[in-house]
CSV table of C-alpha atoms and ligand atoms in Angstrom, one decimal:
chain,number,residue,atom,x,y,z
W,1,UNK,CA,-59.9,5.0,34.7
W,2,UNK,CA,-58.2,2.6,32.3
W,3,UNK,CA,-54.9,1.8,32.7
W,4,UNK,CA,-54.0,3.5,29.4
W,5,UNK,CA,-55.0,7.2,31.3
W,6,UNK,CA,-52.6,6.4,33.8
W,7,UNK,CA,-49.9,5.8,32.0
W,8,UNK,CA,-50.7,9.2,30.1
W,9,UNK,CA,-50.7,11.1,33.0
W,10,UNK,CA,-47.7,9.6,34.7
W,11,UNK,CA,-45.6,10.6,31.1
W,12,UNK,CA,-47.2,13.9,30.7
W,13,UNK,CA,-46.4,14.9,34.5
W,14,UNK,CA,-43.1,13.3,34.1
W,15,UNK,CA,-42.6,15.4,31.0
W,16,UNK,CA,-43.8,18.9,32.5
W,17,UNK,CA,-41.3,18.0,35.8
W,18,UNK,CA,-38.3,17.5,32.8
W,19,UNK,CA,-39.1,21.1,31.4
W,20,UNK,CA,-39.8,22.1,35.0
W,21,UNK,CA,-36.0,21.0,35.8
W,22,UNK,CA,-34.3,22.9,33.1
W,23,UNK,CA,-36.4,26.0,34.0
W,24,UNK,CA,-34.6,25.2,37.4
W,25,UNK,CA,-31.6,25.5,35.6
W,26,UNK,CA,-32.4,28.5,33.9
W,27,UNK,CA,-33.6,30.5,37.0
W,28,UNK,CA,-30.4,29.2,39.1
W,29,UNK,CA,-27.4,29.3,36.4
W,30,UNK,CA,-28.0,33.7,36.1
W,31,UNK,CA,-27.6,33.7,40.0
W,32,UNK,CA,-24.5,31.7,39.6
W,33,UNK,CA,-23.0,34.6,37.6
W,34,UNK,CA,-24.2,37.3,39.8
W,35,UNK,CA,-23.8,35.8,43.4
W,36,UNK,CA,-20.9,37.1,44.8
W,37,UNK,CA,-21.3,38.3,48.3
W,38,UNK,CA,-22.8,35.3,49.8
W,39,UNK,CA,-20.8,32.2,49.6
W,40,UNK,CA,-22.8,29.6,51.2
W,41,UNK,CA,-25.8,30.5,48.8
W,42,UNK,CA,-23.4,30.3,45.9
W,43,UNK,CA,-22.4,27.2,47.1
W,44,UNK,CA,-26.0,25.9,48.2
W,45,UNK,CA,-26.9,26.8,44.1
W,46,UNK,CA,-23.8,24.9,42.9
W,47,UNK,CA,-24.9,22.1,44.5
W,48,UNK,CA,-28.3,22.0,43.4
W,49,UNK,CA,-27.7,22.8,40.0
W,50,UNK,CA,-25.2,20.0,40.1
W,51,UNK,CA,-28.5,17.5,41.9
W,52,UNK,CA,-31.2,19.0,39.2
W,53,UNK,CA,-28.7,18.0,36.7
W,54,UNK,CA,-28.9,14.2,38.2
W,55,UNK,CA,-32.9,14.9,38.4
W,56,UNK,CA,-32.9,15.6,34.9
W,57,UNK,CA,-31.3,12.3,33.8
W,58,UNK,CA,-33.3,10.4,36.4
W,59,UNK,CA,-36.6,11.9,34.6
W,60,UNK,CA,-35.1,10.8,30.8
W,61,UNK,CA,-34.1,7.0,32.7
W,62,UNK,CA,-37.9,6.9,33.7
W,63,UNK,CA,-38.9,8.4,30.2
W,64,UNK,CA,-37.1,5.4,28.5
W,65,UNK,CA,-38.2,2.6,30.6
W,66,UNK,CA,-41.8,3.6,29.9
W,67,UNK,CA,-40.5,3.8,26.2
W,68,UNK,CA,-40.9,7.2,25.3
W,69,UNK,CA,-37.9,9.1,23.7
W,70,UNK,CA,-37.0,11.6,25.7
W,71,UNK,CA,-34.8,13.3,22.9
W,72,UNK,CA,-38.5,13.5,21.5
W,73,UNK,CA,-39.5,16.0,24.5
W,74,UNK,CA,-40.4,19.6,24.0
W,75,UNK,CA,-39.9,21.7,26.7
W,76,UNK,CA,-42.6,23.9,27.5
W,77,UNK,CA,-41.7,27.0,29.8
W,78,UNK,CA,-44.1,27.5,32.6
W,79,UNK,CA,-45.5,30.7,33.2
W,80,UNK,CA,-44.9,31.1,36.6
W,81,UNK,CA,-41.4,30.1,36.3
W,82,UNK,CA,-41.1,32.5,33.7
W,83,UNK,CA,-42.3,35.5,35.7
W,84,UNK,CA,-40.5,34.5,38.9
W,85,UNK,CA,-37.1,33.5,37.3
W,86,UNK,CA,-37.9,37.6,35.3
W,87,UNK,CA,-37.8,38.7,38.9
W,88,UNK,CA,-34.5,37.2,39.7
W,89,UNK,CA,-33.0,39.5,36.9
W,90,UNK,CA,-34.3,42.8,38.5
W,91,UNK,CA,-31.4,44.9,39.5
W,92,UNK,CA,-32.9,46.2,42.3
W,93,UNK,CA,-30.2,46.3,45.5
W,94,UNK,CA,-32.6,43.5,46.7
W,95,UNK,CA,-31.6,40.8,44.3
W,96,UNK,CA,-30.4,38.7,46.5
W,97,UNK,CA,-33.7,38.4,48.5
W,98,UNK,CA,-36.3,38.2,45.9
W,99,UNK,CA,-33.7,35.8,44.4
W,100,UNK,CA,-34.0,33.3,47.8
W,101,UNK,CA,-38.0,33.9,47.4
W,102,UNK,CA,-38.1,33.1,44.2
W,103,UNK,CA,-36.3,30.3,44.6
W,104,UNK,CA,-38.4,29.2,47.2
W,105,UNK,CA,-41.1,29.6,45.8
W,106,UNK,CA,-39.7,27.3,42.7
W,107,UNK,CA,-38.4,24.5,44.9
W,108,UNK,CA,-42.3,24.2,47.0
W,109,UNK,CA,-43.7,23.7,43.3
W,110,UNK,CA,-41.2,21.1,42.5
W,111,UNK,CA,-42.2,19.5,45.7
W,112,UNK,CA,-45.9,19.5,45.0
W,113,UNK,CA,-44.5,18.2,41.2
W,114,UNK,CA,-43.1,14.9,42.8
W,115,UNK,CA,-45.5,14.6,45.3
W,116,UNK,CA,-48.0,14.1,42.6
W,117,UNK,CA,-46.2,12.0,40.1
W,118,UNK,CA,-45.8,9.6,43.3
W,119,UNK,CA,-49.1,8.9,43.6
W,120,UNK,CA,-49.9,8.3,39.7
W,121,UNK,CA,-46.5,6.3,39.9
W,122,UNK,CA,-48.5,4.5,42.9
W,123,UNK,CA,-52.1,3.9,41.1
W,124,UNK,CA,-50.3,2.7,37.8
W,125,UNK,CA,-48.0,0.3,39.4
W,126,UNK,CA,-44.9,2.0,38.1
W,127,UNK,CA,-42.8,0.7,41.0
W,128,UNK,CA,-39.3,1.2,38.7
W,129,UNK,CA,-40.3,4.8,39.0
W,130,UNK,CA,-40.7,5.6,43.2
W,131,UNK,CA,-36.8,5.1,43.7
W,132,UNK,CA,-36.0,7.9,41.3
W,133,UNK,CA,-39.2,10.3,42.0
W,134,UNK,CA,-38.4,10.2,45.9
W,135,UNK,CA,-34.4,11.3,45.6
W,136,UNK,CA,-35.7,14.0,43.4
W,137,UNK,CA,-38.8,14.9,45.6
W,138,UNK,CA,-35.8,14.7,48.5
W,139,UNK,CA,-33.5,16.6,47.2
W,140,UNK,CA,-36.3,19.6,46.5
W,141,UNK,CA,-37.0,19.4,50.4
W,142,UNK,CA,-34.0,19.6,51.3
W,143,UNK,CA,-33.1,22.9,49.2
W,144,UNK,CA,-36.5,24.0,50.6
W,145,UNK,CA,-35.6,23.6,53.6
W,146,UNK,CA,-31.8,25.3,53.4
W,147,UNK,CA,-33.6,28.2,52.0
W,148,UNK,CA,-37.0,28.0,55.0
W,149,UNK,CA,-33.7,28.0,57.4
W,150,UNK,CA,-31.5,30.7,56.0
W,151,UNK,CA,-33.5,33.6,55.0
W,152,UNK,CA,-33.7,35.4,57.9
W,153,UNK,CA,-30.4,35.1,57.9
W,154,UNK,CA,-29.8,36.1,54.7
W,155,UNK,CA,-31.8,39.4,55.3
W,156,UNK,CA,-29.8,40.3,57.9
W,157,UNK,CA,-26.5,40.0,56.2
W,158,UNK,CA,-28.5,42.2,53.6
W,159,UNK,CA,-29.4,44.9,55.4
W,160,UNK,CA,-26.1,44.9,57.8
W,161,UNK,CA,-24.3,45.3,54.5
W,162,UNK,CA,-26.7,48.5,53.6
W,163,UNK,CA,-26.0,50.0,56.5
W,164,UNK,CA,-22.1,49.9,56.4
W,165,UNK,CA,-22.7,51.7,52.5
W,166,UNK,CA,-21.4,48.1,50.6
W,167,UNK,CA,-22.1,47.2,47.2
W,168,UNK,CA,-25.7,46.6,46.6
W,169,UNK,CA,-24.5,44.0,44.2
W,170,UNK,CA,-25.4,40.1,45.4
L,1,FE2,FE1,-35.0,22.1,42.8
């Protein structure tokens, strides 16, 4: 493979993970609105919004130092975002646990996002470029992992709430 294909993969992948970051801000800033009855997952999501925000400029540094506009970028919605972000709106008294799924399920592609773009990063040489991939890809796992520890916990405030007849609302 010529240097040339590598260097068209690496932009391509690190122009799907900049539309795959403001989809993360898409799915998360509706749950902002709507979370109300569990503050440390409001607060968990204001944080991350706040860090996908810094992931997003990250990405456009990387962009520019490989000379490619970002202002030129498109971003394309991915389909499974789409569908699982759709499921976050449902107003089904169980938002707030398809919310944490789908949000799981987000982060774990993110993940697998920066885990790939490491490696191309790796086989092209783009050393400038593994400082800012790995705080993003760290930042995913950690997220992952607040959600991987809390939603039992989560599910439990859920259905204790059921049973005492309070709001269904998140
Ligand atoms: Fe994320």
């Amino acid at each position: 493979m010529s240097d040339h294909d590598i260097r068209s993969i690496f932009v391509t992948g690190l122009r799907n993970a900049h539309a795959m970051e403001n989809q993360a801000l898409s799915i998360m800033k509706p749950q902002l609105l709507r979370v109300e009855n569990y503050p440390d997952v409001l607060d968990r999501l204001e944080a991350h919004k706040r860090e996908t925000e810094n992931q997003i400029t990250r990405l456009e540094t990387v962009l520019s130092q490989l000379n490619e506009s970002h202002s030129a970028l498109k971003d394309v919605a991915l389909s499974f975002t789409g569908s699982m972000a759709a499921m976050g709106h449902t107003m089904a008294g169980d938002e707030i646990l398809k919310n944490s799924f789908a949000n799981f399920a987000f982060e774990n592609f993110e993940i697998a996002a920066y885990k790939s773009l490491l490696t191309v990063a790796d086989l092209g040489g783009f050393t400038f470029a593994v400082q800012p991939l790995t705080a993003n890809l760290a930042e995913e796992q950690a997220m992952a992992a607040w959600i991987d520890d809390h939603v039992a916990e989560i599910t439990t405030r859920f259905a204790t709430r059921k049973q005492a007849g309070q709001t269904a609302k998140v």
